[in-house]
PDB file of C-alpha atoms in Angstrom:
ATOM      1  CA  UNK A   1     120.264 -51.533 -20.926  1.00 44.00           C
ATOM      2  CA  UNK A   2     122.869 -50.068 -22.982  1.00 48.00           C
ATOM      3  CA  UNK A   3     126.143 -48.700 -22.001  1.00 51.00           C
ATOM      4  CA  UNK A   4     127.171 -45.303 -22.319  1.00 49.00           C
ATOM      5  CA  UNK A   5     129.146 -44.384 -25.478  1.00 60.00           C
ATOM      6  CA  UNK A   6     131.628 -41.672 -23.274  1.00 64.00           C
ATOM      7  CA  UNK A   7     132.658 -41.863 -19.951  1.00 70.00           C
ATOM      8  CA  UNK A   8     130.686 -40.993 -17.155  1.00 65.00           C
ATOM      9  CA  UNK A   9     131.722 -37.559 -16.208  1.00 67.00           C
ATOM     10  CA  UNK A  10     131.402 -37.385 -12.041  1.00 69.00           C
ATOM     11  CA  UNK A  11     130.887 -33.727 -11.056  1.00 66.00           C
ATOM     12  CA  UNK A  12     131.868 -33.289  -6.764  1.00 68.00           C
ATOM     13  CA  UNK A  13     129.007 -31.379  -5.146  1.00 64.00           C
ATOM     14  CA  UNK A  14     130.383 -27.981  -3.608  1.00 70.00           C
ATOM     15  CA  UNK A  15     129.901 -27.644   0.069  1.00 74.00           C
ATOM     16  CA  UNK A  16     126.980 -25.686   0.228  1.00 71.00           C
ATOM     17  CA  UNK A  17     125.067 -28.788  -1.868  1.00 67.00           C
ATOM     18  CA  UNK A  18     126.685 -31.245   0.695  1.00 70.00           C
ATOM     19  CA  UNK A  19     125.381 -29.839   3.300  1.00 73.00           C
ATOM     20  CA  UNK A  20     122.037 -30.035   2.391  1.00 69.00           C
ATOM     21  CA  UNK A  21     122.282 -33.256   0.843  1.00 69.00           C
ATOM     22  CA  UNK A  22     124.556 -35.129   2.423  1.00 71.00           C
ATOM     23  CA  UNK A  23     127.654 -37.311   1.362  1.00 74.00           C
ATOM     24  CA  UNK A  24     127.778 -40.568  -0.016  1.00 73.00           C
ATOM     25  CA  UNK A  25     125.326 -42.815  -1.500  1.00 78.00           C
ATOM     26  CA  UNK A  26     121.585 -42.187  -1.268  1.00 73.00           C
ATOM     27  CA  UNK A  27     119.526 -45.432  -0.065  1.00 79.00           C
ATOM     28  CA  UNK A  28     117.912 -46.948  -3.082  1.00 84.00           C
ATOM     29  CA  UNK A  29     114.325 -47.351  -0.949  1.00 85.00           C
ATOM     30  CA  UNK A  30     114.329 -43.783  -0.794  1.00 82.00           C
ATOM     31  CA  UNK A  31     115.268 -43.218  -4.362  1.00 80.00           C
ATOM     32  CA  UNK A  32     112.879 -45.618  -5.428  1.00 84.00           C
ATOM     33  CA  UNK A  33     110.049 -43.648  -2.779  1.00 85.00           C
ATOM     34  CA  UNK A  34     111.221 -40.101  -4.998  1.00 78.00           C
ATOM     35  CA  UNK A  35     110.530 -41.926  -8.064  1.00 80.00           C
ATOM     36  CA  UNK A  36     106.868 -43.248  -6.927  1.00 83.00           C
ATOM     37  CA  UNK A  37     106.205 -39.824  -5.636  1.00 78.00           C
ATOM     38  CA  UNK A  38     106.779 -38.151  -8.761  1.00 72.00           C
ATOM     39  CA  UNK A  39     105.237 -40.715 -11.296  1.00 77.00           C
ATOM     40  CA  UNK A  40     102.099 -40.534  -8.780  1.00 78.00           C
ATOM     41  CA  UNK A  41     101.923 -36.598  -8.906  1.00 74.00           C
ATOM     42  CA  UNK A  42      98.287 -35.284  -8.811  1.00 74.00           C
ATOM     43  CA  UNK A  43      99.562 -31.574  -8.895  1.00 79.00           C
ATOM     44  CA  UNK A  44      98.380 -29.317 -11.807  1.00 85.00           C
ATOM     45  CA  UNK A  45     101.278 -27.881 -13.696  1.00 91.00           C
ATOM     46  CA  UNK A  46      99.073 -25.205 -15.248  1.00 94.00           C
ATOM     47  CA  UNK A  47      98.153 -23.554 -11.680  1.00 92.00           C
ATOM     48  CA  UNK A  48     102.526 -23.960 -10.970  1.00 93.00           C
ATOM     49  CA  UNK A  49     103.498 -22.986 -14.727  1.00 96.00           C
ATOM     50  CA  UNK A  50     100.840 -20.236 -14.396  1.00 95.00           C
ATOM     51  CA  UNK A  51     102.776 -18.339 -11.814  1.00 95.00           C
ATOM     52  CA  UNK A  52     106.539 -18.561 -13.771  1.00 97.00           C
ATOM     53  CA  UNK A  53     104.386 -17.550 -16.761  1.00 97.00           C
ATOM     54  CA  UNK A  54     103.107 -14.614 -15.857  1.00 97.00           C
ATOM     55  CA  UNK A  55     106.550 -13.671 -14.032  1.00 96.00           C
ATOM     56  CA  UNK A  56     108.099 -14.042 -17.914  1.00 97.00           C
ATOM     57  CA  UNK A  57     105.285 -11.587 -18.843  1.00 97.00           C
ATOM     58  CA  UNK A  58     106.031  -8.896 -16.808  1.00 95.00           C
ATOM     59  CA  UNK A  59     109.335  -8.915 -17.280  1.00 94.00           C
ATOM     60  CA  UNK A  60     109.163  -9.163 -21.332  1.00 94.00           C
ATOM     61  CA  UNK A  61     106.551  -6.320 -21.017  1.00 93.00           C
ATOM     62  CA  UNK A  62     109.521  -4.233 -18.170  1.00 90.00           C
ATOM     63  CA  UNK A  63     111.642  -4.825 -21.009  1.00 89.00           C
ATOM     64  CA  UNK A  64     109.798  -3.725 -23.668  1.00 88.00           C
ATOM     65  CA  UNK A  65     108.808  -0.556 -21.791  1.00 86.00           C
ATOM     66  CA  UNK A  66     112.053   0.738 -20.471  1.00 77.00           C
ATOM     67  CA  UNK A  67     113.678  -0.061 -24.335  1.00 63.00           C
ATOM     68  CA  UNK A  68     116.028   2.732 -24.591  1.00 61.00           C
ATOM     69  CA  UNK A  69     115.469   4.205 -21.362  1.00 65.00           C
ATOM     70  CA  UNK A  70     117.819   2.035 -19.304  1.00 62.00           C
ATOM     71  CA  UNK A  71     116.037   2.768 -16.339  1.00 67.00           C
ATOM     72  CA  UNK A  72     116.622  -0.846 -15.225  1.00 69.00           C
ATOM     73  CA  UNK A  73     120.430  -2.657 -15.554  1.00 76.00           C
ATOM     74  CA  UNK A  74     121.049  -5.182 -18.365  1.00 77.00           C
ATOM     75  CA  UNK A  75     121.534  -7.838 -16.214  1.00 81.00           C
ATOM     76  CA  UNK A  76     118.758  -7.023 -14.099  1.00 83.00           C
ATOM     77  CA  UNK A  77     116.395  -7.178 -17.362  1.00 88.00           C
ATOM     78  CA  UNK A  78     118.329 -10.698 -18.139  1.00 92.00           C
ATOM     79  CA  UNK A  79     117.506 -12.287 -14.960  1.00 92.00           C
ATOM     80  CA  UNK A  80     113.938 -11.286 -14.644  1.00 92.00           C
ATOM     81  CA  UNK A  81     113.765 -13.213 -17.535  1.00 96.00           C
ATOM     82  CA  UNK A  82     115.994 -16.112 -16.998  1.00 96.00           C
ATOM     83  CA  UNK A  83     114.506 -16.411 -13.408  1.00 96.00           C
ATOM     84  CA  UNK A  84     111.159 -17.707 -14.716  1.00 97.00           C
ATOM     85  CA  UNK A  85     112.526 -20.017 -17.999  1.00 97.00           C
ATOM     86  CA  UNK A  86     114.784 -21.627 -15.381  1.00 96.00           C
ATOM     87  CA  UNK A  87     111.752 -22.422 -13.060  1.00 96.00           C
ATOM     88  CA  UNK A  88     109.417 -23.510 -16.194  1.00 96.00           C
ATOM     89  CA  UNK A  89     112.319 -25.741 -17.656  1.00 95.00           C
ATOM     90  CA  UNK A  90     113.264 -27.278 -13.615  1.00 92.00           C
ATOM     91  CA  UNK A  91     109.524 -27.902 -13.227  1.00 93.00           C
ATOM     92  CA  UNK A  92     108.363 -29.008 -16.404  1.00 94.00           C
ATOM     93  CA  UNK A  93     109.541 -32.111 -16.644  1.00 88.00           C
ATOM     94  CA  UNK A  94     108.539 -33.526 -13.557  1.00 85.00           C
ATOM     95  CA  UNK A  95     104.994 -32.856 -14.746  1.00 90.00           C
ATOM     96  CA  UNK A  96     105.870 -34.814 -18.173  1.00 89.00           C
ATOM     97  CA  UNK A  97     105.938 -31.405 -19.857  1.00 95.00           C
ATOM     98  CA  UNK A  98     108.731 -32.709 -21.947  1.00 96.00           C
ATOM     99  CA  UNK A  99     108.127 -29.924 -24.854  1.00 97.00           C
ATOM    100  CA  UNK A 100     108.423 -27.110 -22.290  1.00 97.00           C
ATOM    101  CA  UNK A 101     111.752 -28.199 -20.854  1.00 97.00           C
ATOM    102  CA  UNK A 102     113.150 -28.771 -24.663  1.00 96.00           C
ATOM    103  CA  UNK A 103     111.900 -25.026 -25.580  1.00 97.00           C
ATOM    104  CA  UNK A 104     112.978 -23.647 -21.990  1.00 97.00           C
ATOM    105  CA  UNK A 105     116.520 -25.273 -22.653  1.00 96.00           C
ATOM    106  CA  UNK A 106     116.372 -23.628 -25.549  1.00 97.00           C
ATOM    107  CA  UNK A 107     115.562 -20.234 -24.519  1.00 97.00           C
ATOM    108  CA  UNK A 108     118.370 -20.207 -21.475  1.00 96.00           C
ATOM    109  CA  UNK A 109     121.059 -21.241 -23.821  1.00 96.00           C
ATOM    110  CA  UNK A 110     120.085 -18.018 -25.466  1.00 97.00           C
ATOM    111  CA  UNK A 111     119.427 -15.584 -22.448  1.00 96.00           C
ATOM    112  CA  UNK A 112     122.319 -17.161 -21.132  1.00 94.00           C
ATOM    113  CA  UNK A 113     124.603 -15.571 -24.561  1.00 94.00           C
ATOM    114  CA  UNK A 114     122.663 -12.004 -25.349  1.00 93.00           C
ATOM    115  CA  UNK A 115     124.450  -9.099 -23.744  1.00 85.00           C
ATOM    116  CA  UNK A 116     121.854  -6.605 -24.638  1.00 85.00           C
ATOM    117  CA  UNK A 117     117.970  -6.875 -24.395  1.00 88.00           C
ATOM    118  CA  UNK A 118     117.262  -5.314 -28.022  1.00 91.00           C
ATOM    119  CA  UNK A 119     114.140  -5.201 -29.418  1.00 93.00           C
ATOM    120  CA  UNK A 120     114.909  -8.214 -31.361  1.00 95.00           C
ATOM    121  CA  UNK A 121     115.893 -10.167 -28.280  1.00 95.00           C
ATOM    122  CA  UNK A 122     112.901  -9.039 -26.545  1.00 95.00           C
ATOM    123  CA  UNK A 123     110.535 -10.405 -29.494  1.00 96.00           C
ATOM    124  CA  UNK A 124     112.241 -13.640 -29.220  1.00 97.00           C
ATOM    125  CA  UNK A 125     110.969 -14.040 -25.573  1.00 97.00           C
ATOM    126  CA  UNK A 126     107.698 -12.362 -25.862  1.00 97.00           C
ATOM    127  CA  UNK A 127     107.311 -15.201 -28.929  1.00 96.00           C
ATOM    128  CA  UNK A 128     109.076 -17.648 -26.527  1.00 97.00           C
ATOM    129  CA  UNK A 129     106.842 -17.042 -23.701  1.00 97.00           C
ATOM    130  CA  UNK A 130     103.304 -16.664 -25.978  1.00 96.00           C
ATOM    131  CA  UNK A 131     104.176 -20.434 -27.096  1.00 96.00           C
ATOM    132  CA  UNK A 132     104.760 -21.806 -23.668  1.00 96.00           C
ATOM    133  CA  UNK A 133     102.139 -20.450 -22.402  1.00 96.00           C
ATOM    134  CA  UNK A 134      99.450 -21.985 -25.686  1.00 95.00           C
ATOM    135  CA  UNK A 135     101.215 -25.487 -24.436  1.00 95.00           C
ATOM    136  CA  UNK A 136     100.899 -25.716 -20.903  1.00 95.00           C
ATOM    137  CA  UNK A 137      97.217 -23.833 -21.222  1.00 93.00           C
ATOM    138  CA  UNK A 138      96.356 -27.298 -23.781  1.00 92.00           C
ATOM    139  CA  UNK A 139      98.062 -29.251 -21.311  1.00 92.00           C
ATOM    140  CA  UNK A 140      99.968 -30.881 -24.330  1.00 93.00           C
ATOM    141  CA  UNK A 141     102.463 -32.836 -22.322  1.00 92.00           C
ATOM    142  CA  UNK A 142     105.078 -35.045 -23.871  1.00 94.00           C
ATOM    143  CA  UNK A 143     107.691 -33.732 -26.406  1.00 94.00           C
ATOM    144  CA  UNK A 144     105.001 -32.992 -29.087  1.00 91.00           C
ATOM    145  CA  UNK A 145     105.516 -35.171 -31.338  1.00 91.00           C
ATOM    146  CA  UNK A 146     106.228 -33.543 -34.751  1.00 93.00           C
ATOM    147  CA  UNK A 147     104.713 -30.202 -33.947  1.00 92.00           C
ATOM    148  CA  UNK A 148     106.968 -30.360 -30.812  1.00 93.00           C
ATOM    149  CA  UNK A 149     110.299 -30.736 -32.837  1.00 94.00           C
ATOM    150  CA  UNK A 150     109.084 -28.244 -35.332  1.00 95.00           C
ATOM    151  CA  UNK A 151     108.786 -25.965 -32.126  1.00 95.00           C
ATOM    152  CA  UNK A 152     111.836 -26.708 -31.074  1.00 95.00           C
ATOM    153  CA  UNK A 153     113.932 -25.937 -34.155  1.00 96.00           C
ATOM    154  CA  UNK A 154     111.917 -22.520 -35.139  1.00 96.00           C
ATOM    155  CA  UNK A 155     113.159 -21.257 -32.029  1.00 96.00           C
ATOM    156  CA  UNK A 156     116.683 -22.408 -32.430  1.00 96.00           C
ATOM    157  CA  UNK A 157     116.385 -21.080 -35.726  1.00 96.00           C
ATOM    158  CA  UNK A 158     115.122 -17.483 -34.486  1.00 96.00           C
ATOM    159  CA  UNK A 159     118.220 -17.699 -31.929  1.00 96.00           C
ATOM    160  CA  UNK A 160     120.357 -18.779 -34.637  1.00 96.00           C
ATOM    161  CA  UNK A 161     119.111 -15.662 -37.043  1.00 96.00           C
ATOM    162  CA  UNK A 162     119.557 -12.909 -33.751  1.00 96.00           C
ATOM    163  CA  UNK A 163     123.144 -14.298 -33.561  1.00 94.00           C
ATOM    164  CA  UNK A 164     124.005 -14.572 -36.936  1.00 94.00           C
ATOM    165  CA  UNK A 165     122.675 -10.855 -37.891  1.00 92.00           C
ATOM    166  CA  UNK A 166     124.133  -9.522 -34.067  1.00 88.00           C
ATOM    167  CA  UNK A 167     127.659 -10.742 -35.219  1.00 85.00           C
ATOM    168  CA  UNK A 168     127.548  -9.158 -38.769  1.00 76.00           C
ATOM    169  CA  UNK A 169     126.117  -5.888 -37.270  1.00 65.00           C
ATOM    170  CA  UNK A 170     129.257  -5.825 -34.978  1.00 58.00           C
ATOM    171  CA  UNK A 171     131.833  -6.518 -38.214  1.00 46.00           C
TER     172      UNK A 171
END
């Protein structure tokens, strides 16, 4: 095993997380139970992912119809789409789904940065969610391979692009 090139950065759990989980180390038996559990996993992602998936949907499709209207907050419109991503990417990989936690990382780095849901934004998503939804229907699991990186870097392109022509709109 190789040794980190930067220091290990140790993060103290607030409170509320120490509560729950306790202080100090965690026995390695039931680390090493955790591990089995989730390498032995018989659950179907697709019936789980199906749920955050159509949740994504609805909101892209809230989105799209209020456009202009502001009937529903900006942040409001954010969430109900950053809810969802943040479930698909937290699940995925537990279920191998390496590609979907790449492209979900992907997608909350960018939710995480738009102030406004324009129509460009809300494209982004709808093409964001359409993809997810082609891989976890295939059950392609893994990080795709070469498809999978060329995934990966359309859609940090496409974020890249919205950005790019957001900030020269503003100058």
């Amino acid at each position: 095993m190789t040794e980190p090139t930067q220091p290990v950065k140790i993060i103290k759990a607030n409170t509320q997380l120490q509560s729950k989980a306790g202080i100090g180390e965690v026995d390695t038996a039931r680390v090493e139970k955790a591990e089995k559990v989730i390498q032995n996993n018989t659950e179907d992602f697709v019936e789980i992912a199906s749920g955050f998936l159509s949740r994504l949907e609805d909101s892209v499709t809230r989105a799209r119809d209020d456009h202009g209207k502001n009937d529903l907050p900006m942040p409001g419109k954010i969430a109900g789409m950053t809810q969802p991503v943040m479930e698909l990417k937290a699940n995925a990989r537990m279920f191998k789904y390496d590609l979907v936690t790449a492209l979900a990382n992907v997608m909350l780095g960018f939710l995480e940065n738009i102030k406004d849901l324009d129509k460009d934004a809300i494209e982004i998503v709808a093409a964001h969610h359409t993809t997810l939804k082609i891989i976890i229907m295939k059950k392609m699991k893994g990080d795709g391979g070469t498809n999978g990186a060329l995934l990966r870097t359309e859609l940090e392109d496409a974020c890249e692009r919205y950005f790019k022509r957001r900030s020269g709109a503003q100058a």
